[in-house]
XYZ file of C-alpha atoms in Angstrom:
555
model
C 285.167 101.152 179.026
C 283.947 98.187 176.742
C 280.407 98.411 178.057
C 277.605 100.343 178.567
C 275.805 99.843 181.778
C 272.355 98.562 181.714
C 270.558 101.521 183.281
C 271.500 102.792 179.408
C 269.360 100.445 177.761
C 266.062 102.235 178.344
C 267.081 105.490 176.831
C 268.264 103.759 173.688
C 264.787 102.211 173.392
C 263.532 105.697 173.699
C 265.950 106.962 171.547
C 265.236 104.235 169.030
C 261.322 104.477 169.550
C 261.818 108.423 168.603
C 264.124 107.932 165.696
C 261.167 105.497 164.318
C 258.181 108.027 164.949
C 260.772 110.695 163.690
C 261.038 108.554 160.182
C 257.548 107.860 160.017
C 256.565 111.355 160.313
C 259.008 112.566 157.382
C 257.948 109.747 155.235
C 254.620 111.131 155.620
C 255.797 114.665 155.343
C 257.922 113.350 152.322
C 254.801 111.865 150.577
C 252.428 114.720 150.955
C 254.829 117.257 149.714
C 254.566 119.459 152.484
C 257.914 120.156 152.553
C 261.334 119.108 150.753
C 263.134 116.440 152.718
C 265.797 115.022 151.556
C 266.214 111.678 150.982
C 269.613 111.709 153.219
C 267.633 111.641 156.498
C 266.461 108.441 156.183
C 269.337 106.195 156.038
C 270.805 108.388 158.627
C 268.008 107.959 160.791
C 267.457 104.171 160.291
C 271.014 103.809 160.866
C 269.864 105.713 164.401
C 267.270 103.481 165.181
C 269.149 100.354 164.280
C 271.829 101.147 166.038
C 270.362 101.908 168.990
C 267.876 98.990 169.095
C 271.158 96.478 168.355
C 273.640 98.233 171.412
C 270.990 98.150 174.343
C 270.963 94.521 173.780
C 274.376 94.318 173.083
C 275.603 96.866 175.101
C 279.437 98.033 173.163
C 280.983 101.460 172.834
C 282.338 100.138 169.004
C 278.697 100.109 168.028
C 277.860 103.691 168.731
C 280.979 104.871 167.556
C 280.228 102.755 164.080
C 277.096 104.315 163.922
C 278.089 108.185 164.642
C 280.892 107.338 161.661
C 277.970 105.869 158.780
C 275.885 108.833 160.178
C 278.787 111.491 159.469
C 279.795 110.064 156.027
C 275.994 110.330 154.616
C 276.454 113.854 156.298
C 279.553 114.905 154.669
C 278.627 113.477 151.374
C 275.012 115.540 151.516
C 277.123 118.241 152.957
C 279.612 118.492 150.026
C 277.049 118.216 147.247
C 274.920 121.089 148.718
C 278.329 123.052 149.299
C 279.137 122.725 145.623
C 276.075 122.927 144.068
C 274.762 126.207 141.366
C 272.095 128.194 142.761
C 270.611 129.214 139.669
C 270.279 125.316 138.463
C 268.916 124.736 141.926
C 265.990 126.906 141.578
C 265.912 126.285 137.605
C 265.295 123.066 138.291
C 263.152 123.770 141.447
C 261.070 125.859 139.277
C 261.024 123.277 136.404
C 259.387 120.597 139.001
C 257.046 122.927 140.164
C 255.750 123.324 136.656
C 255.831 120.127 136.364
C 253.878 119.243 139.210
C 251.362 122.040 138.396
C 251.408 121.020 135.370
C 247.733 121.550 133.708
C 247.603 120.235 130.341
C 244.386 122.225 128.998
C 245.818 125.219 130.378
C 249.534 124.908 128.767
C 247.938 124.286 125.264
C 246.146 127.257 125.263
C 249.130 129.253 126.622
C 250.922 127.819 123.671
C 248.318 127.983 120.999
C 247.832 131.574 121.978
C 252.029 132.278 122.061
C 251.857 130.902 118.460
C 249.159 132.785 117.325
C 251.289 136.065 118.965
C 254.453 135.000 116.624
C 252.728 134.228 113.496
C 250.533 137.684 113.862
C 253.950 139.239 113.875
C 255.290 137.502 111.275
C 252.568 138.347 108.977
C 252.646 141.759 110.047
C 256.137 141.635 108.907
C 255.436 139.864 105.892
C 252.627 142.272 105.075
C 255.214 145.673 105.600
C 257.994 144.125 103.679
C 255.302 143.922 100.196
C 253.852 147.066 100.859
C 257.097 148.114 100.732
C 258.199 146.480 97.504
C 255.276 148.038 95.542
C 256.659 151.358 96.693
C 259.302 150.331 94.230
C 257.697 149.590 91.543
C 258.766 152.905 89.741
C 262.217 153.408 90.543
C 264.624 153.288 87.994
C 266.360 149.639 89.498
C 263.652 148.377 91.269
C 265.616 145.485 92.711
C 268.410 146.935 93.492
C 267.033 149.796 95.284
C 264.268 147.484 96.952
C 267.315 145.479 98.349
C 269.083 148.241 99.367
C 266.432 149.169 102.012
C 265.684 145.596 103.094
C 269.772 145.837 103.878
C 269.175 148.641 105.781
C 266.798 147.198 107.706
C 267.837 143.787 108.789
C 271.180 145.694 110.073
C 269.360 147.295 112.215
C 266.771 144.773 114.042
C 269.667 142.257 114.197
C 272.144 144.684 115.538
C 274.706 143.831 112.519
C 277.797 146.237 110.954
C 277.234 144.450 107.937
C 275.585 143.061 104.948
C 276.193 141.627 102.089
C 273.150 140.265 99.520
C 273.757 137.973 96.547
C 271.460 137.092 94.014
C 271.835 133.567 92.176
C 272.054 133.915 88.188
C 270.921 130.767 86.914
C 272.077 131.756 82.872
C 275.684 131.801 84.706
C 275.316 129.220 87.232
C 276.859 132.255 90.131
C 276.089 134.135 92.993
C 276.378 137.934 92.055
C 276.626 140.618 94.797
C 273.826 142.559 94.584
C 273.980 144.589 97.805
C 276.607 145.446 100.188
C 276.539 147.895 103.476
C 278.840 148.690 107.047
C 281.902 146.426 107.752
C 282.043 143.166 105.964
C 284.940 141.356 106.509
C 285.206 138.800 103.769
C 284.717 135.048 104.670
C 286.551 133.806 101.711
C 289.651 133.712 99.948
C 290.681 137.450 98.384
C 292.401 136.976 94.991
C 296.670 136.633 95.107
C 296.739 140.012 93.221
C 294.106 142.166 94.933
C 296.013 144.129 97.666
C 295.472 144.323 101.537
C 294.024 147.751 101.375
C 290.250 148.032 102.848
C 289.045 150.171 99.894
C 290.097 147.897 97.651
C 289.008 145.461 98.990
C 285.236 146.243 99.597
C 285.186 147.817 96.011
C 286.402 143.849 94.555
C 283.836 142.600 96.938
C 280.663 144.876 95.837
C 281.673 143.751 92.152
C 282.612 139.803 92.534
C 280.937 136.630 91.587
C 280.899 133.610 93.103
C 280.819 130.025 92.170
C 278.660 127.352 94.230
C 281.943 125.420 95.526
C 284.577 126.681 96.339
C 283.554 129.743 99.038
C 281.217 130.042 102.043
C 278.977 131.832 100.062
C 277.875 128.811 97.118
C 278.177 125.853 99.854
C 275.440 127.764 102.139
C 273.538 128.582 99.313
C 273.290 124.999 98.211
C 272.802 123.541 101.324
C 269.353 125.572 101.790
C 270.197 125.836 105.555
C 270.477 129.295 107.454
C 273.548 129.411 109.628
C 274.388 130.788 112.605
C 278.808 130.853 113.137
C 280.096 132.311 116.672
C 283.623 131.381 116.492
C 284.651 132.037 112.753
C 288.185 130.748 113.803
C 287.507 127.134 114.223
C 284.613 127.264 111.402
C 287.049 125.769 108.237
C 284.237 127.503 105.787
C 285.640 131.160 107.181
C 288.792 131.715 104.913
C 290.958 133.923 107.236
C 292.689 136.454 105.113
C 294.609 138.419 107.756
C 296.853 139.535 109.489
C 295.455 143.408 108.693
C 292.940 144.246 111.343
C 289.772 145.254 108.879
C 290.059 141.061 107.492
C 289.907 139.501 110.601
C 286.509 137.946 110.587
C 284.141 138.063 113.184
C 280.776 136.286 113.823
C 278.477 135.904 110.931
C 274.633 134.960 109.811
C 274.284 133.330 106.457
C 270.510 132.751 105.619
C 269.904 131.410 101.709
C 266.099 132.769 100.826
C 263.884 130.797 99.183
C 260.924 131.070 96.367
C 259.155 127.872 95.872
C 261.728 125.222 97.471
C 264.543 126.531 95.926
C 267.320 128.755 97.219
C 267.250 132.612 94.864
C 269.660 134.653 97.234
C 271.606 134.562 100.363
C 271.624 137.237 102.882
C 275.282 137.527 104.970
C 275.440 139.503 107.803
C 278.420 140.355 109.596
C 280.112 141.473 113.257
C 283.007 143.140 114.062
C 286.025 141.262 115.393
C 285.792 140.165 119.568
C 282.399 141.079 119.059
C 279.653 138.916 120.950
C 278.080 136.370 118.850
C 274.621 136.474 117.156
C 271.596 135.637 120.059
C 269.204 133.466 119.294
C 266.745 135.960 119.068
C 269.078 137.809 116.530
C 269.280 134.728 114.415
C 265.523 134.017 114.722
C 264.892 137.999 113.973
C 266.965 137.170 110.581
C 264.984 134.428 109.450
C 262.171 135.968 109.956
C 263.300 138.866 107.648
C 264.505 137.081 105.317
C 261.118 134.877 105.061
C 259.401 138.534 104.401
C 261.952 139.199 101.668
C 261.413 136.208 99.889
C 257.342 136.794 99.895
C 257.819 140.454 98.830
C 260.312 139.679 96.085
C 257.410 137.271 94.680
C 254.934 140.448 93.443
C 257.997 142.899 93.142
C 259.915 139.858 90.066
C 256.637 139.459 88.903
C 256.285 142.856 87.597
C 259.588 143.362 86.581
C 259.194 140.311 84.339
C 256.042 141.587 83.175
C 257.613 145.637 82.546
C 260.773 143.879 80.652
C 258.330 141.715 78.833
C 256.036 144.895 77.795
C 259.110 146.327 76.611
C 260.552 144.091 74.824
C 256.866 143.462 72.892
C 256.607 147.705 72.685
C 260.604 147.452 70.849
C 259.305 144.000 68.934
C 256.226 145.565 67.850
C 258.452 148.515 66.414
C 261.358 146.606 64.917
C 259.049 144.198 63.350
C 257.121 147.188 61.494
C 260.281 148.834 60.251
C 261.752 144.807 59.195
C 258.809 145.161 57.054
C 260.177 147.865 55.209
C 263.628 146.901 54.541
C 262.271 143.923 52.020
C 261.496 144.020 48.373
C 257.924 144.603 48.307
C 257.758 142.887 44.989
C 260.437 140.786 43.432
C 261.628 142.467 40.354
C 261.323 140.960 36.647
C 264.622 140.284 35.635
C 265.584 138.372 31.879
C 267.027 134.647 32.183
C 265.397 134.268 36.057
C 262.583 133.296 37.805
C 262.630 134.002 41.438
C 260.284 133.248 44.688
C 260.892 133.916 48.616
C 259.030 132.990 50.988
C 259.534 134.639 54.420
C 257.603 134.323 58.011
C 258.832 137.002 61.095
C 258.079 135.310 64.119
C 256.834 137.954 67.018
C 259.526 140.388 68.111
C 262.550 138.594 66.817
C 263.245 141.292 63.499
C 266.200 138.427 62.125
C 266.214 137.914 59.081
C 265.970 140.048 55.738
C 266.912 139.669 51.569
C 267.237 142.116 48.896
C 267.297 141.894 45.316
C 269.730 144.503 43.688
C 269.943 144.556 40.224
C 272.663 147.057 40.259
C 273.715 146.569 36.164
C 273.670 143.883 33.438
C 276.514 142.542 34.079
C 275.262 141.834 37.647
C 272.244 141.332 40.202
C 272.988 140.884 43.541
C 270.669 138.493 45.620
C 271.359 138.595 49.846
C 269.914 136.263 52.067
C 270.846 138.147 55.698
C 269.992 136.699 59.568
C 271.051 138.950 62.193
C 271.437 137.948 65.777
C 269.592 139.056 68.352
C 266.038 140.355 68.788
C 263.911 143.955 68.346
C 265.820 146.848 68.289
C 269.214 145.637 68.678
C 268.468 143.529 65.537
C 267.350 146.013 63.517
C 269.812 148.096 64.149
C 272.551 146.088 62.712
C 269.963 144.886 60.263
C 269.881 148.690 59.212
C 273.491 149.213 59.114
C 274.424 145.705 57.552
C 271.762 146.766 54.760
C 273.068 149.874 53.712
C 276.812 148.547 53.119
C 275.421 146.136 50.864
C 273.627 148.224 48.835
C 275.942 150.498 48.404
C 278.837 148.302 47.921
C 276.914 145.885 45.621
C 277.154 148.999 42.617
C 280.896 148.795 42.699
C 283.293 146.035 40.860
C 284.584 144.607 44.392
C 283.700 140.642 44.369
C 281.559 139.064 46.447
C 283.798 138.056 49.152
C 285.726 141.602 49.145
C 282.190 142.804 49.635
C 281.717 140.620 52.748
C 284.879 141.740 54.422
C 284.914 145.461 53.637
C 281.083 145.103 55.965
C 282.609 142.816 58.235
C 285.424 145.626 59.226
C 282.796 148.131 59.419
C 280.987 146.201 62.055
C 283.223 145.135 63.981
C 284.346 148.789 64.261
C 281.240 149.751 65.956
C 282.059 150.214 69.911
C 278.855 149.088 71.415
C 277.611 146.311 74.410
C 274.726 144.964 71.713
C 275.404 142.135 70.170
C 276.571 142.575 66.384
C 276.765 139.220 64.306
C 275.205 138.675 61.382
C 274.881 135.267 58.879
C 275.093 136.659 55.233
C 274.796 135.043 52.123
C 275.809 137.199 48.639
C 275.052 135.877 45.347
C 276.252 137.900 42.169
C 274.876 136.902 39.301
C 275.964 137.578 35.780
C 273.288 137.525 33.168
C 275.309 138.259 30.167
C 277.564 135.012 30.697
C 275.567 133.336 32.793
C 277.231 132.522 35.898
C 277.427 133.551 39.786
C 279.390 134.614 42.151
C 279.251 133.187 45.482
C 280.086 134.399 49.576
C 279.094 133.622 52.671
C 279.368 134.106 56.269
C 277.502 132.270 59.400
C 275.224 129.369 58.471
C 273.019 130.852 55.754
C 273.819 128.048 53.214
C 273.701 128.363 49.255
C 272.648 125.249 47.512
C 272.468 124.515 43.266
C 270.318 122.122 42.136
C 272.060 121.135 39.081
C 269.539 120.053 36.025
C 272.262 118.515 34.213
C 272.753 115.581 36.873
C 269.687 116.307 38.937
C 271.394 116.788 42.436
C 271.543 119.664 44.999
C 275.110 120.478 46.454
C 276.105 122.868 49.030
C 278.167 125.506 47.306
C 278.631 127.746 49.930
C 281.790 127.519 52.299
C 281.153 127.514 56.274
C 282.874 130.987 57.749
C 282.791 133.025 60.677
C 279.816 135.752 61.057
C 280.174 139.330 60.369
C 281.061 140.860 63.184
C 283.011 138.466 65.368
C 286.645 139.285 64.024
C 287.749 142.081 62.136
C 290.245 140.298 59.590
C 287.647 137.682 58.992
C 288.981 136.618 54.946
C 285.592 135.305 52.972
C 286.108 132.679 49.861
C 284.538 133.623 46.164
C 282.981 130.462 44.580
C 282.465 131.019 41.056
C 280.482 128.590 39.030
C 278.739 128.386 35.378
C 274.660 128.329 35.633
C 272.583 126.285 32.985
C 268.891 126.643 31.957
C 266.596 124.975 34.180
C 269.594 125.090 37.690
C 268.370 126.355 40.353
C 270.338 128.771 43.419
C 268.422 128.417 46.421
C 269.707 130.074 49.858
C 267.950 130.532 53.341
C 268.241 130.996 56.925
C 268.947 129.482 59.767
C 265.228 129.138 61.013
C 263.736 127.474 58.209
C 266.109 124.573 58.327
C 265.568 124.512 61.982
C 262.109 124.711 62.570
C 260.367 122.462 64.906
C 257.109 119.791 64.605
C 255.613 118.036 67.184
C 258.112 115.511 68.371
C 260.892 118.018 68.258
C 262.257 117.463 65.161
C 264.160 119.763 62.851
C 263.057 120.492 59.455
C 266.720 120.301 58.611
C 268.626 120.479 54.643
C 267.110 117.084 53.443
C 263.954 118.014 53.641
C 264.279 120.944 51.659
C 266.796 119.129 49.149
C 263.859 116.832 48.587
C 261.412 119.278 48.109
C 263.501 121.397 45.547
C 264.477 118.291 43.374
C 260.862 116.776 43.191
C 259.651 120.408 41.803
C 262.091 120.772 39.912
C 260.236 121.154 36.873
C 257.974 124.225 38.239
C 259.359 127.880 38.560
C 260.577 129.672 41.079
C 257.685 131.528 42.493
C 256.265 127.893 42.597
C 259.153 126.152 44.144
C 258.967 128.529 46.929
C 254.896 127.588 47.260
C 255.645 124.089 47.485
C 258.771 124.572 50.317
C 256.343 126.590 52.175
C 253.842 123.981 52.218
C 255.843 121.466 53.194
C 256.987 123.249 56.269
C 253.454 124.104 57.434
C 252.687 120.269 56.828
C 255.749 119.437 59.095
C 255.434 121.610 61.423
C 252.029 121.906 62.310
C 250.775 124.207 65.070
C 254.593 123.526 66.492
C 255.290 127.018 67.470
C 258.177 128.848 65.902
C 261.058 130.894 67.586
C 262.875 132.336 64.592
C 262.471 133.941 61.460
C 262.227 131.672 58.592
C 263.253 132.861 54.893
C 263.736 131.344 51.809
C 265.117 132.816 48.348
C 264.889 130.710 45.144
C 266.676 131.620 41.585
C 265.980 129.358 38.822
C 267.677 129.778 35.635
C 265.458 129.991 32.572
C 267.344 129.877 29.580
């Protein structure tokens, strides 16, 4: 049949009449919000209504069957989205419109101001533990390390971690020094070619290495100031995998550099097992948070270990400095043919530098002009030691250099961490013929002023220190004195004392100053150098000891 009788056409009016009130009332419905309509049922049902209106004037079988098939495709297409849609983003995003739509803006600040207020009360209340706890170490033996210890312990355990690993950055070195280690810490980086695949090994080269800034996980997190979070250590290139041994396989890790006034100190590294589930968010935020505290505690907790080093190194400076004191002439003896000055300064709690006068026989008086490295006790130690070989070798016919090398083996024998180098300058002199013997070690120069020519020379030859190798071979310089020369030998500090722009005093200056008081003896001579250096230097302050011996030659 190609046609639909006309008794049909009324009930398609009705049918189209209902379809429109039907779309009307869901628009409405739609616009209200009373319920959720979906926007599917009204093409569907204009297609209805159009339909019908368009066959009971053209009365056709095709057209209904056209419109049945656009009604069914809107339907299947609806149909198939619904059937593979996800719940849970469904009502996610249900719920997200409803917020949306009841939405109050006065209302949602407050709820935020008040859920920021909740996180930074807990964050100073962490803050707040983690220095009350760092003054509880203020008395332990190593404060630091034991301090860090129980932070390790603790971040394990709020971030659910089997490891941790803390390094502190050494700025003399330039390195990252482990400082802390605790649990299972599978290492992120490359294990050197020699150390072998056994896990006590292993962890025992770990809790005692060093690491550069390039070159490792470790240095490139540091540097980059930026807390990282790394699920998959497989496809993260920074994780070295040193396998195939079960205990290296890495799992996921935390790597959070801490920071004191902008700039990165230490890095905390925590660390998972193998196949174990990453980090959460809340994990990684728990971290942070930690490691925030740490770096506000460690402020008070450096501070005073700064200030108890400081004390006593002052306490061993004050002490050194009162027994330097003692090891000097305390007057320069009268001795035929010579007139001698010195002139010495000890800056604060350095103890460097000392002389001696031995006038051992006739045929020879033995001048030493002596800077020792290092500071306080450790100083004066080898100040002590160097002191007593001297003197007692100085009585015996050995020259000068043989002198210098029998000390230098006996120093370098000593078995000791403290440093043990010291700049010497020995100066026999022989009355009866009038000439000297001269050897030196380190940078203590001897210089002659020559009253023949009027010129200052350097007559002492550059060596090695005493201490630094035990077959060290020192050089004699003999020469022939005449009335009015002048020997004049010093340390390091005086020639490299500071003024105001930076400058060092340096040999000219004191060349200059010997030659144009020439004339004057040597008590004087050493008056006038000192002079000159307060005039140069100012109120420049010092860092070093600063001495000064001066021989002139009377007749």
């Amino acid at each position: 049949m190609d046609t639909i009788d006309s008794f049909v056409q009324t009930p398609l009016l009705i049918s189209a009449a209902a379809g429109l009130v039907l779309f009307i009332l869901l628009l409405i419905a739609k616009i209200r919000k009373t319920a959720a309509i979906s926007f599917v049922y009204f093409p569907v049902i204009g297609i209805t209504v159009a339909g019908a209106i368009f066959t009971a004037f053209d009365p056709k079988v095709f057209y209904i069957a056209i419109i049945l098939i656009l009604c069914e495709l809107l339907f299947i297409a609806y149909a198939f989205v619904l059937a593979v849609s996800d719940p849970e983003k469904i009502a996610e995003k249900k719920q997200k419109k409803e917020q949306q739509e009841n939405y109050d803006p006065q209302i949602a600040d407050t709820k935020a101001l008040a859920a920021q207020a909740e996180k930074f009360k807990a964050l100073l209340k962490t803050n707040q533990e983690m220095v009350e706890k760092a003054s509880q170490y203020f008395k332990e033996e190593d404060s630091l390390a034991s301090f860090l210890e129980n932070f390790n312990k603790l971040i394990v355990e709020q971030t659910n971690a089997d490891g941790c690993a803390i390094l502190v950055f050494d700025e003399f070195d330039n390195i990252l020094a482990v400082k802390s280690v605790s649990g299972t810490f599978p290492p992120p980086y490359k294990l050197p070619e020699d150390l072998p695949h056994k896990a006590i090994r292993v962890e025992t080269n770990f809790r005692y290495s060093n690491f550069g800034l390039t070159g490792n996980i470790f240095g490139e997190i540091f540097s980059s100031g930026e807390a990282v979070n790394i699920t998959n250590p497989i496809k993260d290139p920074r994780v070295y995998q040193n396998g195939p041994e079960d205990f290296l396989r890495c799992g996921p890790y935390i790597f959070i550099p801490v920071k004191q006034s902008g700039e990165s100190t230490s890095i905390i590294c925590l660390a998972r097992k193998p196949d174990s589930e990453p980090f959460s968010k809340e994990e990684f935020e728990t971290a942070c948070n930690l490691a925030n505290a740490l770096s506000v505690a460690l402020v008070p907790l450096n501070s005073f270990l700064a200030y108890a080093e400081h004390a006593e190194l002052t306490k061993e400076g004050d002490i050194a400095t009162k027994f330097q004191k003692t090891l000097v002439p305390e007057k320069i003896p009268a001795i035929n043919k010579l007139s001698i000055g010195k002139y010495e300064i000890q800056t604060e709690n350095v103890c460097g530098d000392y002389y001696d006068i031995i006038p051992s026989r006739k045929d020879r008086i033995t001048f030493i002009m002596s800077d020792v490295a290092g500071k306080g006790m450790n100083s004066l130690v080898v100040m002590i030691m160097v002191r007593a070989m001297l003197r007692l070798l100085a009585n015996t016919n050995q020259t000068a250099a043989t002198i210098l090398e029998w000390v230098n083996k006996a120093i370098c024998s000593e078995k000791n961490s403290m440093d043990h180098f010291a700049s010497v300058s020995l100066i026999n002199y022989n009355s009866v013929n009038n000439t000297a013997q001269i050897a030196s070690s380190g940078m203590n120069p001897v210089l002659l002023y020559s009253s023949q020519t009027g010129s200052i020379t350097k007559v002492s030859t550059s060596c090695e220190p005493i201490g630094v190798e035990k077959n060290t071979q020192f050089k004699n310089v003999d020469i022939s004195l005449d009335a009015g020369d002048i020997l004049v030998t010093c340390t390091d500090g005086l020639l490299e004392c500071l003024n105001e722009s930076g400058v060092q005093y340096s040999l000219e200056n004191l060349s200059k100053v010997i030659k144009a008081n020439c004339k004057l003896n040597g008590k004087d001579i050493a008056a006038k150098v000192k002079d000159n250096i307060k005039k140069f230097c100012g109120n420049t302050q010092q860092y070093d000891d600063q001495s000064l011996l001066v021989i002139k030659i009377q007749g």
